[in-house]
Short mmCIF file of C-alpha atoms in Angstrom, two decimals:
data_model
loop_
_atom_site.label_atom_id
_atom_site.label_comp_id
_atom_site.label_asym_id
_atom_site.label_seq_id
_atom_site.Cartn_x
_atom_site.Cartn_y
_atom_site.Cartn_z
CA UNK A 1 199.30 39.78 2.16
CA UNK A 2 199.73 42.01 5.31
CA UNK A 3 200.93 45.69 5.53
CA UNK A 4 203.67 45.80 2.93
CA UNK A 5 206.84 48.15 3.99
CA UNK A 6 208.76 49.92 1.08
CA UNK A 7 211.45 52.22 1.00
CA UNK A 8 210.09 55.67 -0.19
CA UNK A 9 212.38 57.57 -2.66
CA UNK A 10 211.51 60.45 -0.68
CA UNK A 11 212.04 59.80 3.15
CA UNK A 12 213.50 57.48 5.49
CA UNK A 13 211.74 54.28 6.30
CA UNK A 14 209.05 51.91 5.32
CA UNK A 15 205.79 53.35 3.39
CA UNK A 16 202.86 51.91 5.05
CA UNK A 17 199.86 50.37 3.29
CA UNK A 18 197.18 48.81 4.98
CA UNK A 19 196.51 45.15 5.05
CA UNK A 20 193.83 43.76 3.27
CA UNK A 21 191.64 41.06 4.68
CA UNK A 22 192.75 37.08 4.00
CA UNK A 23 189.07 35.66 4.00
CA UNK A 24 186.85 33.57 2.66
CA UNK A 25 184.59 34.93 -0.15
CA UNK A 26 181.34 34.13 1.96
CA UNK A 27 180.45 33.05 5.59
CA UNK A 28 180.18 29.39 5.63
CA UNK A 29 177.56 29.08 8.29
CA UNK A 30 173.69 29.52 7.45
CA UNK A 31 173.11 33.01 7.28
CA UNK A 32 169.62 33.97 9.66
CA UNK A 33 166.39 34.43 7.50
CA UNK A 34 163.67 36.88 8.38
CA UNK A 35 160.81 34.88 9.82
CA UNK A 36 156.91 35.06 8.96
CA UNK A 37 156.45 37.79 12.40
CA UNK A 38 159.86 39.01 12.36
CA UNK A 39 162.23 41.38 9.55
CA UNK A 40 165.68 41.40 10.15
CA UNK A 41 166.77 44.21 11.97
CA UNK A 42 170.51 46.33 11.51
CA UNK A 43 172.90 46.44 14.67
CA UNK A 44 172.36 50.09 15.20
CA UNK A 45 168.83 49.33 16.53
CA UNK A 46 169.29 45.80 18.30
CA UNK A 47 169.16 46.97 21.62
CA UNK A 48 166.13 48.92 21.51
CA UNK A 49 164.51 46.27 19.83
CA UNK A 50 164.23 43.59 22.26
CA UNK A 51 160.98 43.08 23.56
CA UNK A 52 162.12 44.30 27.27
CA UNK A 53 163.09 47.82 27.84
CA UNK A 54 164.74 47.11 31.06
CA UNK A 55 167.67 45.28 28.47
CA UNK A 56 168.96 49.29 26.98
CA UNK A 57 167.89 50.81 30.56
CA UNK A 58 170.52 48.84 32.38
CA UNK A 59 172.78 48.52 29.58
CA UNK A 60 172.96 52.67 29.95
CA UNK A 61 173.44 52.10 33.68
CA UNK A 62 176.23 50.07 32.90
CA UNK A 63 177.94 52.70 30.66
CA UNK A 64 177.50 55.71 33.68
CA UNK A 65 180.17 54.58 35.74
CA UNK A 66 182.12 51.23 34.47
CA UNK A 67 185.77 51.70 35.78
CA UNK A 68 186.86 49.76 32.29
CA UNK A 69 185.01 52.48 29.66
CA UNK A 70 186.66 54.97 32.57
CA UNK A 71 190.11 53.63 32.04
CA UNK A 72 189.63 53.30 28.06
CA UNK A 73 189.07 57.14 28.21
CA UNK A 74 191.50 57.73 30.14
CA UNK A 75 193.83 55.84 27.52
CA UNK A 76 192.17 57.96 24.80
CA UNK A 77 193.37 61.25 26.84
CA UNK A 78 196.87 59.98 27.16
CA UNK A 79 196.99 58.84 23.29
CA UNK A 80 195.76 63.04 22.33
CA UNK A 81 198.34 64.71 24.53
CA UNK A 82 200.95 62.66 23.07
CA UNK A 83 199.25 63.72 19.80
CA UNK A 84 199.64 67.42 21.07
CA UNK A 85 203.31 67.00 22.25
CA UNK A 86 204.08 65.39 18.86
CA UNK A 87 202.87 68.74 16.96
CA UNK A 88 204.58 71.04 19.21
CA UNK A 89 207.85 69.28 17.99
CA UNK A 90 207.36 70.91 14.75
CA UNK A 91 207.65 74.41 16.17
CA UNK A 92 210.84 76.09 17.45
CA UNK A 93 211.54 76.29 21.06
CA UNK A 94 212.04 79.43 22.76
CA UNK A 95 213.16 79.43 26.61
CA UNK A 96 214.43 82.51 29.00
CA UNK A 97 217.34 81.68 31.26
CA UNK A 98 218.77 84.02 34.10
CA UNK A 99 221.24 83.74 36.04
CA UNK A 100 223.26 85.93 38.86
CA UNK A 101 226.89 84.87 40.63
CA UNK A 102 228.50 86.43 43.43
CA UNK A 103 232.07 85.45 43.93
CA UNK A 104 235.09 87.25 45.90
CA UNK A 105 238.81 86.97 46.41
CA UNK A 106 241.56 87.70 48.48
CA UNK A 107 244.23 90.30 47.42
CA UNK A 108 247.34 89.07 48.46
CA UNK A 109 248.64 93.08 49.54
CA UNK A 110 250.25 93.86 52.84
CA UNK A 111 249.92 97.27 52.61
CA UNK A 112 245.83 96.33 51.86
CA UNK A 113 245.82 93.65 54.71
CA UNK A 114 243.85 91.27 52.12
CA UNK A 115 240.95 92.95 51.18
CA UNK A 116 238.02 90.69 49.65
CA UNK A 117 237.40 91.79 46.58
CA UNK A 118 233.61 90.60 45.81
CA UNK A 119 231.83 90.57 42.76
CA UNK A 120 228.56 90.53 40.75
CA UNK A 121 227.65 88.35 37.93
CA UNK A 122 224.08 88.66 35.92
CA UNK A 123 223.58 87.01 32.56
CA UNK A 124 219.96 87.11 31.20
CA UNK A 125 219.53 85.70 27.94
CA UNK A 126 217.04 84.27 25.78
CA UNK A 127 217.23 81.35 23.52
CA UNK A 128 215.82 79.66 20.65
CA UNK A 129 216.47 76.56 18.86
CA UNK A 130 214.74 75.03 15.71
CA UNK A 131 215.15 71.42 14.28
CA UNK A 132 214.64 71.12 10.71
CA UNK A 133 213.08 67.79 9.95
CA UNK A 134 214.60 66.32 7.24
CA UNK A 135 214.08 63.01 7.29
CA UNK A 136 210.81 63.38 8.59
CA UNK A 137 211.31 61.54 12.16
CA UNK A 138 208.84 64.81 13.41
CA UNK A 139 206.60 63.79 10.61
CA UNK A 140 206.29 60.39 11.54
CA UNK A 141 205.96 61.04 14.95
CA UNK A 142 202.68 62.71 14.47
CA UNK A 143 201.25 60.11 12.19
CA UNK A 144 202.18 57.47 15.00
CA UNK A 145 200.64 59.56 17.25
CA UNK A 146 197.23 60.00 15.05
CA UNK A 147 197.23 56.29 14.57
CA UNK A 148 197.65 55.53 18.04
CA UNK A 149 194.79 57.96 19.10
CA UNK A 150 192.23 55.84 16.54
CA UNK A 151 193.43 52.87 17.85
CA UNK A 152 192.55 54.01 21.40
CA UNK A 153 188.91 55.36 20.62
CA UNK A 154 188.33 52.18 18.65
CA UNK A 155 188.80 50.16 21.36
CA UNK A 156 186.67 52.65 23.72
CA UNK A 157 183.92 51.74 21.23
CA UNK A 158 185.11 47.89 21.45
CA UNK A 159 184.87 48.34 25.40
CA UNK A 160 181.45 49.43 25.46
CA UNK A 161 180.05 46.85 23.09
CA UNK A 162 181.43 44.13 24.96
CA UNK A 163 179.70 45.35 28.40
CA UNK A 164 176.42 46.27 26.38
CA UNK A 165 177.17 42.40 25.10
CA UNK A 166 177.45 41.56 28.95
CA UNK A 167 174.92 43.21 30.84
CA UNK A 168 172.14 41.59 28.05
CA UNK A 169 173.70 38.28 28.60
CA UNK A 170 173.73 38.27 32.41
CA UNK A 171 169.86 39.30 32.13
CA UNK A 172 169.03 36.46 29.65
CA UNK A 173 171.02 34.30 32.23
CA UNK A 174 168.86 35.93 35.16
CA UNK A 175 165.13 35.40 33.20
CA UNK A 176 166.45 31.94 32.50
CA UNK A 177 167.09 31.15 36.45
CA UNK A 178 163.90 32.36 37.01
CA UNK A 179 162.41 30.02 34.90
CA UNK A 180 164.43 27.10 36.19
CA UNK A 181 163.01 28.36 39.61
CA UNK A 182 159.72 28.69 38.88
CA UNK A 183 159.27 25.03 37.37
CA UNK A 184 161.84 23.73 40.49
CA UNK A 185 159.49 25.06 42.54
CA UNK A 186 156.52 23.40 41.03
CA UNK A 187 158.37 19.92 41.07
CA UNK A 188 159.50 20.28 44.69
CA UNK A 189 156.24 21.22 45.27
CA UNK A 190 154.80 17.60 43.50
CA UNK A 191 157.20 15.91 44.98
CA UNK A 192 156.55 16.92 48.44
CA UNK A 193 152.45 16.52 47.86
CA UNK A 194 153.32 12.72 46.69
CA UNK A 195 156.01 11.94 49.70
CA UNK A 196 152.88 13.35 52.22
CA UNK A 197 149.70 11.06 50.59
CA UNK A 198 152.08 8.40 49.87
CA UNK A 199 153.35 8.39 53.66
CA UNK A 200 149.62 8.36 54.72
CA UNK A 201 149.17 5.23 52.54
CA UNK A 202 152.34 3.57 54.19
CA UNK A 203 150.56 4.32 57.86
CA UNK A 204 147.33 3.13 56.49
CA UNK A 205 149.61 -0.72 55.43
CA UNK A 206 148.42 0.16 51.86
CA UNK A 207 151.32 0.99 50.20
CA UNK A 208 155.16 -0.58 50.79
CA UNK A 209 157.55 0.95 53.50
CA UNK A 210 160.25 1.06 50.89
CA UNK A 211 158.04 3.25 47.84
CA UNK A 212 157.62 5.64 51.59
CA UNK A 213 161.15 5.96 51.72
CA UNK A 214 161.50 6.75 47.97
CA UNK A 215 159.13 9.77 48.03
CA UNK A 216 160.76 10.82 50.92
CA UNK A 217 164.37 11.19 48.91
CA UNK A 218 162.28 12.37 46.32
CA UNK A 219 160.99 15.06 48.13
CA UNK A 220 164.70 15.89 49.56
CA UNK A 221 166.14 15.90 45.93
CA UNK A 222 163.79 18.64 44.64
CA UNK A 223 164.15 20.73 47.93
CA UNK A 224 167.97 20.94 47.43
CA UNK A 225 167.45 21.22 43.85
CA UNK A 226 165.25 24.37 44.58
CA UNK A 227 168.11 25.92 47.15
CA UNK A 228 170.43 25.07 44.41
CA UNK A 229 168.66 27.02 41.43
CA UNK A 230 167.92 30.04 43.92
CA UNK A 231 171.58 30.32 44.52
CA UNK A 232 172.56 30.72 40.97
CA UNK A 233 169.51 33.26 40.52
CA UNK A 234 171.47 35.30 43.15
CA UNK A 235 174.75 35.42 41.71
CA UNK A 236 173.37 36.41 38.37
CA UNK A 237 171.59 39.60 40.58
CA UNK A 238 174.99 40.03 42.16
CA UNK A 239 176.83 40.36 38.86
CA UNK A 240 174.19 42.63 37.57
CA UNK A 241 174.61 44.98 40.70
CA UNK A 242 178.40 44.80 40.10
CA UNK A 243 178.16 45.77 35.94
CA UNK A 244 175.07 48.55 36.60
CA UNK A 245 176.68 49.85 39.81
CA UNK A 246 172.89 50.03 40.65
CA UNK A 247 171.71 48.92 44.56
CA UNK A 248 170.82 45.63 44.72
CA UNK A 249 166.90 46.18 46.08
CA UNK A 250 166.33 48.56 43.39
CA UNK A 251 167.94 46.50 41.15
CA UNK A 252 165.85 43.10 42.36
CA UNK A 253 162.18 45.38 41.60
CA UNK A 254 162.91 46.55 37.96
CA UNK A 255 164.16 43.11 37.57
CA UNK A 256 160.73 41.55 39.05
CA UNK A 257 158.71 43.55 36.44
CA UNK A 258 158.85 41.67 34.06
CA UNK A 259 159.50 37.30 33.82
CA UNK A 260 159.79 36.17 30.30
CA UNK A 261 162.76 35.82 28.21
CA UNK A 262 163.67 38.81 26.50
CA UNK A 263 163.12 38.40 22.51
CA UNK A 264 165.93 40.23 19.90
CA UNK A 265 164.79 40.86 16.81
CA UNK A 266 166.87 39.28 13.75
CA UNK A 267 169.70 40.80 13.13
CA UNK A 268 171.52 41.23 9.32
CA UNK A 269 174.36 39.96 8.71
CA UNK A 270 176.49 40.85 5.51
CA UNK A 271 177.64 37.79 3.24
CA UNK A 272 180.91 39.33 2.48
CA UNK A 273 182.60 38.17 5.60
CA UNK A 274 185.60 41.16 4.67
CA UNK A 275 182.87 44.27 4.74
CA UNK A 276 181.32 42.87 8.06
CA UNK A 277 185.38 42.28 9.54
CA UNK A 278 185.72 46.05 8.57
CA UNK A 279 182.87 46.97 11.34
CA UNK A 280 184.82 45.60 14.03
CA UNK A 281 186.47 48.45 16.16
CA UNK A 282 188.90 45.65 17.81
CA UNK A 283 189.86 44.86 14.71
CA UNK A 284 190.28 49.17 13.42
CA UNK A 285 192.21 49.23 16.55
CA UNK A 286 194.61 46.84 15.47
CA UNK A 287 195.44 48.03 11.97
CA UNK A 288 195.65 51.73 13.71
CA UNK A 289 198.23 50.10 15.85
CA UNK A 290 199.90 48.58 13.17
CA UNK A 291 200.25 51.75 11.61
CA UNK A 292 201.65 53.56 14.71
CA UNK A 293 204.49 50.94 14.73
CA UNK A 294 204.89 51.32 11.09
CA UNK A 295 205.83 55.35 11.44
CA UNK A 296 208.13 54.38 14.70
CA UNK A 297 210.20 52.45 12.34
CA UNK A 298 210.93 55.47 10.19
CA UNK A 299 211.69 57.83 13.84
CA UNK A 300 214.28 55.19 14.11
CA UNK A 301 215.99 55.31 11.11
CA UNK A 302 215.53 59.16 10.80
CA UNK A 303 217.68 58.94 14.30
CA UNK A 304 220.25 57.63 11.89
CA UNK A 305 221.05 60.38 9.93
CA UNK A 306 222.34 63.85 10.71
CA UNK A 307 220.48 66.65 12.51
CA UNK A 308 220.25 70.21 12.02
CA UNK A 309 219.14 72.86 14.26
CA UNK A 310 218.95 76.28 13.66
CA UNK A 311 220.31 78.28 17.01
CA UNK A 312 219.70 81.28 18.51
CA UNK A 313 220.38 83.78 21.00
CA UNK A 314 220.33 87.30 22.44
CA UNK A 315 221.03 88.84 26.00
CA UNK A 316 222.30 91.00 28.64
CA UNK A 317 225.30 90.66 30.79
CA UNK A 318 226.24 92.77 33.66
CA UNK A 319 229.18 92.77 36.31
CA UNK A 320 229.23 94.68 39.50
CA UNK A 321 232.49 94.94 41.25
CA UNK A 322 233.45 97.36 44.22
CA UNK A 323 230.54 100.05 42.76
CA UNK A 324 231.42 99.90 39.56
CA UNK A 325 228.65 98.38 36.84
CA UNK A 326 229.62 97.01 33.38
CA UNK A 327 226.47 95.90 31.06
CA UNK A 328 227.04 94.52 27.70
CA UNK A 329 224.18 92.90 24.80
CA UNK A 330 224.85 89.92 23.31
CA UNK A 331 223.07 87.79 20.25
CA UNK A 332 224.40 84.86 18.55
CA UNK A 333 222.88 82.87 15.87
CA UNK A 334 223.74 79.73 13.74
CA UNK A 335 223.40 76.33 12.34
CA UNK A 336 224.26 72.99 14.99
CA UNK A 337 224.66 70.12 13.13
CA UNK A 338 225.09 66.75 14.55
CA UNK A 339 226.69 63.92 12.80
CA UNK A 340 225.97 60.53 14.15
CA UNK A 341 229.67 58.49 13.42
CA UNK A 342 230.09 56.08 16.13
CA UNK A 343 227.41 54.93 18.62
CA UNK A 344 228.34 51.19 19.12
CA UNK A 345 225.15 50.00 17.32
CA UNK A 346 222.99 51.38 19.25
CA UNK A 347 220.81 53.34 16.51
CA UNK A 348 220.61 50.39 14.13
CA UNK A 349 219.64 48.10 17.15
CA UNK A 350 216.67 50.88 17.67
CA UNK A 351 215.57 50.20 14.08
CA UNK A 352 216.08 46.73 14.36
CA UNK A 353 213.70 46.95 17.61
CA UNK A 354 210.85 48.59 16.29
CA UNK A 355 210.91 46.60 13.07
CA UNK A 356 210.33 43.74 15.56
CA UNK A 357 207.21 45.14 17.16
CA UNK A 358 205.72 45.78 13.35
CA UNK A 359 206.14 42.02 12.93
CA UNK A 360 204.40 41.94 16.30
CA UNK A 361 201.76 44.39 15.53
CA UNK A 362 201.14 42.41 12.16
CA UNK A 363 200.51 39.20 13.93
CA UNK A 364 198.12 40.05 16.28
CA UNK A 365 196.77 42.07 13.67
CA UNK A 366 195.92 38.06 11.92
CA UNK A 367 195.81 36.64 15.24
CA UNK A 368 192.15 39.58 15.44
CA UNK A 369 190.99 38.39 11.77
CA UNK A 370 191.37 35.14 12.56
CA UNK A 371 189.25 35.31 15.62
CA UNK A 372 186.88 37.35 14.67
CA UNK A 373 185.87 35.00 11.90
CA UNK A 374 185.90 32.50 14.29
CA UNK A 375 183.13 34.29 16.60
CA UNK A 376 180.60 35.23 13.75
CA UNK A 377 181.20 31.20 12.49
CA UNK A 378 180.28 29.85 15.84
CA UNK A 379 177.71 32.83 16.13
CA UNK A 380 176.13 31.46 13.61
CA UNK A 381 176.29 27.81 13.94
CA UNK A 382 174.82 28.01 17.54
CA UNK A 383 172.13 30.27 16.23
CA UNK A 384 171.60 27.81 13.70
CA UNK A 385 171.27 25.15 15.69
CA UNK A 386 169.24 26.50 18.46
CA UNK A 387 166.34 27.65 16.18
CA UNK A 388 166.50 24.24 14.53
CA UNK A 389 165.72 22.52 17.91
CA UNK A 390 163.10 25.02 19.83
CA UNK A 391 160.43 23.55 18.02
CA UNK A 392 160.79 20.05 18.42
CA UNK A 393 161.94 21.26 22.28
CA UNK A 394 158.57 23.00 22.25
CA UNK A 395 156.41 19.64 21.59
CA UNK A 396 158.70 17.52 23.74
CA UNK A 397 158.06 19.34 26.96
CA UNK A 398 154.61 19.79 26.11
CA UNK A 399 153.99 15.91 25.33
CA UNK A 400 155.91 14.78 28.40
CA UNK A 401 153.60 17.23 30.47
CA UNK A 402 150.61 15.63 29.60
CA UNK A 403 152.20 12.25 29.78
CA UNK A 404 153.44 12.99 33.58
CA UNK A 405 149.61 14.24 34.47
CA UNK A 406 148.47 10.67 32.89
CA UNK A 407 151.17 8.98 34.52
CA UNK A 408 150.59 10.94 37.97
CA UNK A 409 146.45 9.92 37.53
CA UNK A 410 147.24 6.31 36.99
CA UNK A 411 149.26 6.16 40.04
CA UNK A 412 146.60 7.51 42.47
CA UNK A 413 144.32 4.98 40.80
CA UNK A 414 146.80 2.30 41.52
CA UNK A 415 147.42 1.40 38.21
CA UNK A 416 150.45 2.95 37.73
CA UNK A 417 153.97 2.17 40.26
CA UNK A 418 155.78 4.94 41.63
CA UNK A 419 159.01 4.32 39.83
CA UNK A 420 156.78 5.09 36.83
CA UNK A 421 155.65 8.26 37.73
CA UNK A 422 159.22 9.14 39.34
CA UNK A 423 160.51 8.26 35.30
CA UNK A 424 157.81 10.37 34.18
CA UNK A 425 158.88 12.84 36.56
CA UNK A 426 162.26 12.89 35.36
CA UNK A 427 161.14 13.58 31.96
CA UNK A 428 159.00 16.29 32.04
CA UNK A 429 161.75 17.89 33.92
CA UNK A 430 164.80 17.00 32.01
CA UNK A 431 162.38 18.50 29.04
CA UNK A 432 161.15 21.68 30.56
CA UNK A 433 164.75 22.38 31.86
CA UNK A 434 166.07 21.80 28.22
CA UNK A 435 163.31 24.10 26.87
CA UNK A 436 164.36 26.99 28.70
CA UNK A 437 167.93 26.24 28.30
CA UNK A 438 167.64 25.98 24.48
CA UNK A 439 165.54 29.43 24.42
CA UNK A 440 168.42 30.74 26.35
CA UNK A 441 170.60 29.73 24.34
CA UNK A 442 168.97 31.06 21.22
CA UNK A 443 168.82 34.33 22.57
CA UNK A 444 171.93 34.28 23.78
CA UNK A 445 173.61 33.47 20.30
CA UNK A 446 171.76 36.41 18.90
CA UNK A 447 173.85 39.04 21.31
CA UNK A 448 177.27 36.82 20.54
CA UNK A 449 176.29 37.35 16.62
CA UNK A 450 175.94 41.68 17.61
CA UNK A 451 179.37 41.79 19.65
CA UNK A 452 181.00 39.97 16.49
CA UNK A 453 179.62 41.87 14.24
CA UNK A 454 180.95 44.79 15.45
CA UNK A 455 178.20 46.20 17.19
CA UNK A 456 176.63 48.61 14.85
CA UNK A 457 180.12 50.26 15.16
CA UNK A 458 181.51 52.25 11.73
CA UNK A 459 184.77 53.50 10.98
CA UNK A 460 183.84 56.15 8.67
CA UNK A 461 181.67 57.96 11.60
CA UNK A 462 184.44 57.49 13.91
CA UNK A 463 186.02 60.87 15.04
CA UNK A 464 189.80 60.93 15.98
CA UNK A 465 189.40 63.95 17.62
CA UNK A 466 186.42 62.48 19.43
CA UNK A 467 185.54 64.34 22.52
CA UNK A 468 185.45 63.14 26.36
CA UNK A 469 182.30 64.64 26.89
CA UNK A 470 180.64 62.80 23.78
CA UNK A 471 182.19 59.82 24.76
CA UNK A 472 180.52 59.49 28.62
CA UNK A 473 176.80 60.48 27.00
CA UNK A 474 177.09 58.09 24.03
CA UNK A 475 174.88 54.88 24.14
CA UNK A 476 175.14 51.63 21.78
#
């Protein structure tokens, strides 16, 4: 059951609780298990654990200048001056007012011939005024406002996670191109080396016009397949450049240091699918929010009831008229109360409103449970799956390697056709191709399982008062 709301005997308003998570006991995907080179790892480390320091070097590019981590603090700074304004509505205010007026009038005298009579007004005056909270709308003001701040720096932690998440998934995506490229180019290459001996053979009358013409489109299809994976290698440079905010020819050498796939160690991942939901800051950020719309519910109904102010004054008032000064001090002090009788509905209607974004809050505070358990499920399955298949992936591509260098020998010694060696051409492709792919995909399953797990992220080392300053120089 989801935040419960009960009267309190003692104030206005709902009492709020926070919800527990509706969950299976255990995750129902395979958990991952250490391997014989590898121990699993904790999130707090993943980063710097990959077997490519250029992964947490451009990762902490990213985080220097990313307008979305720049407008998630600037959401944080708005959530602690409302924080601020909501404490100094505990104290009394105090404001100075002055004020002069000069008026005349006529003097309706013959003998005078209507004089103006003008005079000199000056009040100056200063005033106080105190609300006593008793129904606590102050009091829940402030704890909306503390909510809301939590909620904002949890999903400044939730920002940076997801472009850590990014920038190590559009390298993966980049290493893979370049292995795509790298084994396009070595098949255009074939290709073109069998269209030119095979169009000598055709000049020579020993080989068909037609098996010509079919090296020939063979020859075209891996050239355009070759411009084709190029062009994907340079959008996945461009979207680099545009998460970094680094220039793209620096960008294009660190990048051409190193070729291989980079390699994350195993990650843990707790059985109890409630303790690891409880590391999620999207998911803090929605109970926090929940919370804050909890405490507006009891503003509202504290808006219901009377008001009492305590009221104060003291000043100076002076008159100047034709020379002659008058000054007199004056002070005042006193209870204003305000008794709400007839408002057309409008108060109730307020409660009645923020009641319906609770229910609001609470749903999308499911709606984030449910989908989180959906992304460490899937996490898993595809993690799952993909180390299941890299081995038999492994001997495939190697197997149809050697059987394309048999097939490509038999065909120079005529004992093979040139369909053949096209099918055999196919294959080794198709399996190299689904090699890298499949490592790729591995790989990139392991960064889906951090983001849903939260990231290394903890709510008990989370700050509310968290400062800006921390928050810029902070790295996953």
């Amino acid at each position: 059951m989801l935040g419960v709301l009960t009267l309190s005997a003692c104030s206005v308003g709902p009492v709020y609780q926070a919800p527990t998570f509706s969950t299976a006991a255990v995750w129902q995907a395979p958990l991952p298990v250490p391997s014989e080179q590898n121990s699993l790892t904790n999130l707090n480390n993943f980063w710097q654990q990959f077997d490519d320091p250029l992964v947490p070097e451009l990762i902490a590019s990213a985080q220097l200048n990313n307008p979305t981590l720049e407008q998630a603090l600037a959401r944080i700074e708005q959530a602690r001056a409302t924080l601020k304004a909501s404490y100094a509505g505990a104290w009394p205010a105090l404001d100075a007012n002055v004020r002069v007026n000069r008026s005349n009038s006529l003097i309706n005298n013959s003998a005078s011939g209507n004089p103006t009579s003008v005079a000199t007004t000056s009040t100056r005056t200063l005033d106080a005024a105190w609300e006593l909270d008793l129904f606590g709308a102050n009091r829940s003001a402030r704890t909306a406002a503390t909510a809301r701040l939590a909620a904002r720096t949890a999903e400044w932690h939730d920002a940076r996670i997801s472009l850590a998440a990014e920038v190590a998934s559009t390298i993966i995506a980049w290493r893979t191109c370049s292995a795509l490229l790298k084994i396009a180019g070595q098949d255009a290459l074939s290709r073109q080396q069998t269209a030119a001996l095979t169009a000598l053979k055709v000049q020579a009358g020993f080989t068909a016009t037609a098996e010509g013409a079919l090296t020939q489109a063979s020859a075209a299809d891996g050239r355009q397949r070759l411009v084709s994976q190029q062009a994907e290698c340079d959008l996945n440079v461009k979207a680099l450049v545009a998460l970094t905010n680094l220039p793209e020819p620096e960008l294009r050498i660190k990048l051409s240091h190193k070729e291989h796939l980079p390699t994350p160690q195993q990650i843990k991942v707790t059985s109890i699918p409630a303790q690891t939901l409880s590391q999620r800051p999207d998911i803090a950020a929605s109970e926090r929010e929940l919370a804050a719309t909890s405490s507006e519910i009891n503003i509202a109904e504290a808006n219901r009831y009377p008001r009492i102010s305590l009221t104060g004054s003291i000043g100076i008032a002076g008159i100047r008229l034709e020379g002659a000064n008058s000054d007199s001090n004056t002070w005042s002090f006193g209870p204003l109360i305000n008794l709400p009788l007839f408002d057309a509905g409008r108060r109730r209607a307020n409660v009645e409103a923020a009641q319906a974004r609770y229910h609001e809050a609470q749903a999308n505070y499911r709606q984030r449970t449910l989908y989180a358990v959906r992304e460490v499920e899937e996490a898993l399955v595809r993690l799952n799956a993909a180390t299941q298949r890299v081995e038999d992936a492994t001997t495939a591509s190697r197997d149809y390697q050697l059987f394309f260098k048999a097939s490509e020998e038999r065909q120079k010694a005529g004992t093979a056709s040139l369909l053949e060696l096209e099918e055999a051409r196919r294959l080794t492709l198709a399996a190299q191709q689904g090699l890298i792919n499949l490592q790729s995909a591995q790989r990139l399953a392991w960064v889906s399982l951090y983001k849903a797990l939260g990231g290394g992220w903890q709510a008990d080392k989370d700050s509310q008062e968290i400062n800006t300053t921390h928050l810029i120089s902070a790295r996953p």
